[in-house]
C-alpha cells in the first residue's frame, strides 16, 4: 500500500520491522524505489534501490529474478558499473542468466555504462532472445548511427531526424526522441507525427495533447496519422471527452474523413469507459 502511494519511507519502515523478509517483500520495496525514476529525484531513488539491494544481499536475503531486474536500471542510470558486475555475478551464481527480464535488464545496465563488449556477451549467451533484448541491442546500434549522423552533419535532416525519433521511441528512450525532435531546425509533418506516435506508444497522454496543440500553433496541419496518435493516447489515458472532441474535430475543423483506425480507437475508448451502448452505436455507424 505504501509503495503504491509512493510513501517509500513508511514502506521501508514496515520492511525493516518484518521478522523474515522474503523475495516478494524485497522486490516490492525495490519496485517502490525504482518506480520513481521519472521524477526529479530519480538518481536519489535509484541509489536507494541499489542500497536496499546491497543491504538485502549482506543480510543473506535471497532475491529472485524480479528483484534483480528492478534494481539493475538504477545501477545503469548511476553508471555504477562495479556494482552492476557484482549483481551480474550474483545472477550467474543463482542461475538467473537465462531469465529474459534479467537479461534485458543486464543489457540495459551495461548499455548505460557504455560497456558494449559485455552487452554482446550477455546477448550472445541467451538461448532464446525476445523482443526486449533485441530492442536494447538495437538501441546500441541506433546510438552508433546517431553518432555517425552527428559527425556527418546530417542529424538535422528531417528524414534522418524522424528515423532517429522513431528509433529511440521504439527502444523506450522517449526523452531522447524529444531531444532529436528539438534539434531539427525545420520540422515537417513526419517529424511531428513521429514524436506524437512515440508519446502515444508510451501512454503519455498529456504530452501527446500538448504536442498536438503546439503543432497546430506552429502552423502545421495535422493529418489522419496525427489524429490516430491523438486518439490512441486518449484510449490509454481514459480521456473519453478528449477522444470525442478530437474525433469530431477531424471532419469539422480539418476536413479529414475518419478511417477504420479512428473508429477502432473510439470503440475501445468507449468500451473501456463502460459506455457500451455508445460503443455499439459507433460500430453501427461505421461506413465500412
Short mmCIF file of C-alpha atoms in Angstrom, two decimals:
data_model
loop_
_atom_site.label_atom_id
_atom_site.label_comp_id
_atom_site.label_asym_id
_atom_site.label_seq_id
_atom_site.Cartn_x
_atom_site.Cartn_y
_atom_site.Cartn_z
CA UNK A 1 0.00 0.00 0.00
CA UNK A 2 2.73 2.49 0.95
CA UNK A 3 4.66 1.67 -2.23
CA UNK A 4 1.54 2.22 -4.34
CA UNK A 5 1.17 5.75 -2.99
CA UNK A 6 4.93 6.47 -3.20
CA UNK A 7 5.33 6.73 0.58
CA UNK A 8 8.67 4.99 0.46
CA UNK A 9 9.87 5.94 3.93
CA UNK A 10 6.85 4.25 5.51
CA UNK A 11 7.31 1.26 3.20
CA UNK A 12 10.94 0.87 4.28
CA UNK A 13 9.91 1.24 7.93
CA UNK A 14 7.41 -1.61 7.58
CA UNK A 15 10.00 -3.70 5.74
CA UNK A 16 12.60 -3.19 8.48
CA UNK A 17 10.12 -4.45 11.07
CA UNK A 18 9.40 -7.70 9.25
CA UNK A 19 10.88 -10.69 11.15
CA UNK A 20 11.76 -12.60 7.97
CA UNK A 21 11.51 -10.58 4.73
CA UNK A 22 11.17 -12.78 1.66
CA UNK A 23 11.74 -12.29 -2.06
CA UNK A 24 8.25 -10.87 -2.55
CA UNK A 25 8.64 -8.12 0.05
CA UNK A 26 12.18 -7.39 -1.12
CA UNK A 27 11.02 -7.00 -4.72
CA UNK A 28 8.08 -4.82 -3.66
CA UNK A 29 10.37 -2.41 -1.84
CA UNK A 30 12.83 -2.30 -4.71
CA UNK A 31 9.96 -1.62 -7.11
CA UNK A 32 8.80 1.27 -4.96
CA UNK A 33 12.20 2.95 -5.14
CA UNK A 34 12.88 2.23 -8.80
CA UNK A 35 9.39 3.17 -10.00
CA UNK A 36 10.02 6.80 -9.05
CA UNK A 37 12.83 7.06 -11.59
CA UNK A 38 10.89 9.50 -13.80
CA UNK A 39 10.80 12.38 -11.29
CA UNK A 40 13.42 14.97 -10.31
CA UNK A 41 14.81 12.78 -7.55
CA UNK A 42 15.44 9.91 -9.97
CA UNK A 43 19.04 9.32 -9.03
CA UNK A 44 18.29 9.53 -5.33
CA UNK A 45 15.55 6.91 -5.64
CA UNK A 46 17.72 4.69 -7.81
CA UNK A 47 20.56 4.98 -5.33
CA UNK A 48 18.11 3.99 -2.58
CA UNK A 49 17.18 0.93 -4.62
CA UNK A 50 20.83 -0.03 -5.00
CA UNK A 51 21.43 0.45 -1.27
CA UNK A 52 18.39 -1.69 -0.47
CA UNK A 53 19.74 -4.42 -2.74
CA UNK A 54 23.15 -4.26 -1.09
CA UNK A 55 21.64 -4.45 2.40
CA UNK A 56 19.49 -7.40 1.42
CA UNK A 57 22.46 -9.21 -0.03
CA UNK A 58 24.62 -8.55 3.05
CA UNK A 59 21.84 -9.86 5.29
CA UNK A 60 21.68 -13.07 3.21
CA UNK A 61 18.24 -12.42 1.71
CA UNK A 62 17.72 -14.41 -1.48
CA UNK A 63 16.43 -12.08 -4.19
CA UNK A 64 14.51 -13.50 -7.12
CA UNK A 65 14.60 -12.55 -10.79
CA UNK A 66 12.05 -9.76 -10.30
CA UNK A 67 14.14 -8.03 -7.65
CA UNK A 68 17.25 -8.23 -9.82
CA UNK A 69 15.53 -6.81 -12.90
CA UNK A 70 14.09 -3.94 -10.82
CA UNK A 71 17.38 -2.71 -9.35
CA UNK A 72 19.57 -3.01 -12.48
CA UNK A 73 18.11 0.03 -14.32
CA UNK A 74 19.03 2.19 -11.32
CA UNK A 75 22.58 0.84 -11.35
CA UNK A 76 22.81 1.76 -15.02
CA UNK A 77 21.43 5.26 -14.56
CA UNK A 78 24.01 5.89 -11.84
CA UNK A 79 26.71 4.30 -14.07
CA UNK A 80 27.83 2.13 -11.16
CA UNK A 81 29.50 -0.48 -13.33
CA UNK A 82 31.32 -2.15 -10.43
CA UNK A 83 28.03 -2.84 -8.62
CA UNK A 84 26.48 -3.95 -11.90
CA UNK A 85 29.23 -6.52 -12.37
CA UNK A 86 28.69 -7.78 -8.81
CA UNK A 87 24.97 -8.19 -9.49
CA UNK A 88 25.80 -9.99 -12.74
CA UNK A 89 27.96 -12.41 -10.77
CA UNK A 90 25.07 -12.91 -8.34
CA UNK A 91 22.81 -13.64 -11.33
CA UNK A 92 25.20 -16.30 -12.62
CA UNK A 93 25.60 -17.80 -9.15
CA UNK A 94 21.83 -18.13 -8.74
CA UNK A 95 21.29 -19.44 -12.27
CA UNK A 96 19.22 -16.47 -13.47
CA UNK A 97 21.27 -15.86 -16.62
CA UNK A 98 18.57 -17.28 -18.93
CA UNK A 99 15.69 -15.27 -17.45
CA UNK A 100 14.53 -12.85 -20.15
CA UNK A 101 13.70 -9.99 -17.77
CA UNK A 102 17.07 -10.27 -16.06
CA UNK A 103 18.92 -10.47 -19.38
CA UNK A 104 17.12 -7.39 -20.71
CA UNK A 105 17.95 -5.51 -17.51
CA UNK A 106 21.61 -6.56 -17.72
CA UNK A 107 21.90 -5.42 -21.33
CA UNK A 108 20.24 -2.13 -20.43
CA UNK A 109 22.56 -1.63 -17.47
CA UNK A 110 25.72 -2.34 -19.47
CA UNK A 111 24.48 -0.06 -22.24
CA UNK A 112 24.04 2.85 -19.84
CA UNK A 113 27.53 2.15 -18.51
CA UNK A 114 28.86 2.13 -22.11
CA UNK A 115 30.23 -1.38 -21.74
CA UNK A 116 29.49 -2.61 -25.26
CA UNK A 117 31.57 -5.79 -25.07
CA UNK A 118 29.59 -7.00 -22.06
CA UNK A 119 26.34 -6.27 -23.92
CA UNK A 120 27.34 -8.57 -26.76
CA UNK A 121 28.45 -11.28 -24.34
CA UNK A 122 25.17 -11.21 -22.41
CA UNK A 123 23.11 -11.12 -25.59
CA UNK A 124 25.03 -13.93 -27.28
CA UNK A 125 24.81 -16.21 -24.24
CA UNK A 126 20.99 -16.14 -24.16
CA UNK A 127 19.44 -19.27 -25.63
CA UNK A 128 16.12 -17.61 -26.55
CA UNK A 129 16.25 -13.90 -27.37
CA UNK A 130 12.98 -11.96 -27.09
CA UNK A 131 11.95 -8.58 -28.49
CA UNK A 132 13.01 -6.68 -25.38
CA UNK A 133 16.57 -7.99 -25.61
CA UNK A 134 16.64 -7.22 -29.32
CA UNK A 135 15.37 -3.69 -28.79
CA UNK A 136 18.08 -2.93 -26.24
CA UNK A 137 20.81 -4.17 -28.54
CA UNK A 138 19.13 -2.30 -31.40
CA UNK A 139 19.37 0.82 -29.24
CA UNK A 140 23.14 0.50 -29.13
CA UNK A 141 23.31 0.22 -32.92
CA UNK A 142 20.89 3.13 -33.16
CA UNK A 143 23.07 5.29 -30.93
CA UNK A 144 26.07 4.42 -33.10
CA UNK A 145 24.08 5.51 -36.16
CA UNK A 146 23.12 8.71 -34.36
CA UNK A 147 26.79 9.46 -33.61
CA UNK A 148 27.65 8.86 -37.27
CA UNK A 149 24.90 11.24 -38.40
CA UNK A 150 26.16 13.90 -35.98
CA UNK A 151 29.72 13.59 -37.32
CA UNK A 152 28.43 13.83 -40.89
CA UNK A 153 26.20 16.77 -40.03
CA UNK A 154 23.05 15.05 -41.29
CA UNK A 155 21.22 14.54 -37.99
CA UNK A 156 19.29 17.77 -38.60
CA UNK A 157 17.82 16.43 -41.84
CA UNK A 158 14.08 15.84 -41.39
CA UNK A 159 14.24 12.30 -42.76
CA UNK A 160 17.22 11.25 -40.62
CA UNK A 161 15.81 13.08 -37.61
CA UNK A 162 12.40 11.42 -37.95
CA UNK A 163 14.04 8.00 -38.17
CA UNK A 164 16.04 8.73 -35.00
CA UNK A 165 12.89 9.91 -33.19
CA UNK A 166 11.11 6.70 -34.10
CA UNK A 167 14.12 4.52 -33.20
CA UNK A 168 14.54 5.99 -29.72
CA UNK A 169 10.80 5.78 -29.03
CA UNK A 170 10.68 2.13 -30.11
CA UNK A 171 13.62 1.37 -27.82
CA UNK A 172 11.95 3.06 -24.85
CA UNK A 173 14.05 6.24 -24.79
CA UNK A 174 11.32 8.79 -25.44
CA UNK A 175 13.33 11.61 -23.82
CA UNK A 176 15.99 11.10 -26.50
CA UNK A 177 13.25 11.18 -29.13
CA UNK A 178 12.24 14.61 -27.88
CA UNK A 179 15.87 15.75 -27.89
CA UNK A 180 16.28 14.71 -31.54
CA UNK A 181 13.00 16.43 -32.37
CA UNK A 182 14.09 19.72 -30.81
CA UNK A 183 17.38 19.64 -32.74
CA UNK A 184 15.63 19.61 -36.14
CA UNK A 185 15.52 23.27 -37.25
CA UNK A 186 12.66 22.96 -39.75
CA UNK A 187 10.16 20.30 -38.75
CA UNK A 188 7.74 18.78 -41.23
CA UNK A 189 4.63 16.72 -40.52
CA UNK A 190 6.63 13.48 -40.48
CA UNK A 191 8.73 14.78 -37.58
CA UNK A 192 5.69 15.86 -35.59
CA UNK A 193 3.90 12.56 -36.19
CA UNK A 194 6.99 10.55 -35.24
CA UNK A 195 7.13 12.19 -31.81
CA UNK A 196 3.34 12.07 -31.38
CA UNK A 197 3.46 8.35 -32.09
CA UNK A 198 6.35 7.89 -29.65
CA UNK A 199 4.46 9.58 -26.83
CA UNK A 200 1.28 7.65 -27.67
CA UNK A 201 3.26 4.40 -27.72
CA UNK A 202 4.35 5.03 -24.13
CA UNK A 203 0.92 6.13 -22.90
CA UNK A 204 1.95 9.75 -22.33
CA UNK A 205 -1.47 11.25 -22.96
CA UNK A 206 -0.77 14.75 -21.65
CA UNK A 207 2.39 15.03 -23.75
CA UNK A 208 0.51 13.95 -26.89
CA UNK A 209 -2.24 16.51 -26.35
CA UNK A 210 0.27 19.26 -25.55
CA UNK A 211 2.43 18.45 -28.58
CA UNK A 212 -0.63 18.28 -30.83
CA UNK A 213 -1.68 21.78 -29.78
CA UNK A 214 1.90 23.03 -30.19
CA UNK A 215 1.98 21.57 -33.70
CA UNK A 216 -1.19 23.42 -34.67
CA UNK A 217 0.10 26.59 -33.03
CA UNK A 218 3.23 26.41 -35.19
CA UNK A 219 1.07 26.31 -38.31
CA UNK A 220 1.48 22.60 -39.09
CA UNK A 221 -1.77 21.00 -40.21
CA UNK A 222 -2.40 17.52 -38.74
CA UNK A 223 -3.31 14.56 -40.91
CA UNK A 224 -5.09 11.26 -40.24
CA UNK A 225 -1.94 9.80 -38.64
CA UNK A 226 -1.76 12.73 -36.22
CA UNK A 227 -5.31 12.04 -35.12
CA UNK A 228 -4.62 8.31 -34.79
CA UNK A 229 -1.83 9.15 -32.33
CA UNK A 230 -4.10 11.57 -30.51
CA UNK A 231 -6.96 9.08 -30.18
CA UNK A 232 -4.61 6.25 -29.17
CA UNK A 233 -3.29 8.43 -26.36
CA UNK A 234 -6.85 9.20 -25.26
CA UNK A 235 -7.57 5.46 -25.15
CA UNK A 236 -4.56 4.76 -22.93
CA UNK A 237 -5.33 7.70 -20.68
CA UNK A 238 -9.07 7.01 -20.48
CA UNK A 239 -9.80 10.52 -21.78
CA UNK A 240 -13.29 9.95 -23.20
CA UNK A 241 -14.22 13.63 -23.52
CA UNK A 242 -10.96 14.49 -25.28
CA UNK A 243 -11.42 11.48 -27.54
CA UNK A 244 -14.87 12.62 -28.65
CA UNK A 245 -13.61 16.15 -29.21
CA UNK A 246 -10.73 15.13 -31.46
CA UNK A 247 -12.80 12.55 -33.31
CA UNK A 248 -15.37 15.19 -34.28
CA UNK A 249 -12.66 17.80 -34.86
CA UNK A 250 -11.15 15.71 -37.66
CA UNK A 251 -14.04 16.30 -40.05
CA UNK A 252 -15.35 19.54 -38.57
CA UNK A 253 -12.13 21.54 -38.37
CA UNK A 254 -9.71 19.73 -40.67
CA UNK A 255 -11.90 18.01 -43.29
CA UNK A 256 -10.29 14.65 -42.58
CA UNK A 257 -12.52 11.62 -43.06
CA UNK A 258 -12.35 9.15 -40.17
CA UNK A 259 -10.78 5.82 -41.07
CA UNK A 260 -11.09 2.37 -39.55
CA UNK A 261 -8.26 3.00 -37.07
CA UNK A 262 -10.03 6.12 -35.75
CA UNK A 263 -13.29 4.23 -35.25
CA UNK A 264 -11.40 1.39 -33.57
CA UNK A 265 -9.85 3.83 -31.10
CA UNK A 266 -13.22 5.33 -30.25
CA UNK A 267 -14.89 1.93 -29.79
CA UNK A 268 -12.06 0.84 -27.49
CA UNK A 269 -12.19 4.13 -25.58
CA UNK A 270 -15.95 3.93 -25.03
CA UNK A 271 -15.83 0.23 -24.17
CA UNK A 272 -13.16 0.73 -21.52
CA UNK A 273 -15.19 3.58 -20.05
CA UNK A 274 -18.17 1.25 -19.67
CA UNK A 275 -20.20 3.18 -22.24
CA UNK A 276 -21.14 0.08 -24.17
CA UNK A 277 -24.27 1.50 -25.81
CA UNK A 278 -22.25 4.33 -27.34
CA UNK A 279 -19.56 1.88 -28.43
CA UNK A 280 -22.18 -0.29 -30.14
CA UNK A 281 -23.71 2.77 -31.84
CA UNK A 282 -20.25 3.71 -33.08
CA UNK A 283 -19.82 0.26 -34.60
CA UNK A 284 -23.19 0.53 -36.37
CA UNK A 285 -22.27 3.95 -37.79
CA UNK A 286 -19.01 2.74 -39.32
CA UNK A 287 -19.15 3.32 -43.09
CA UNK A 288 -17.03 0.26 -43.81
#
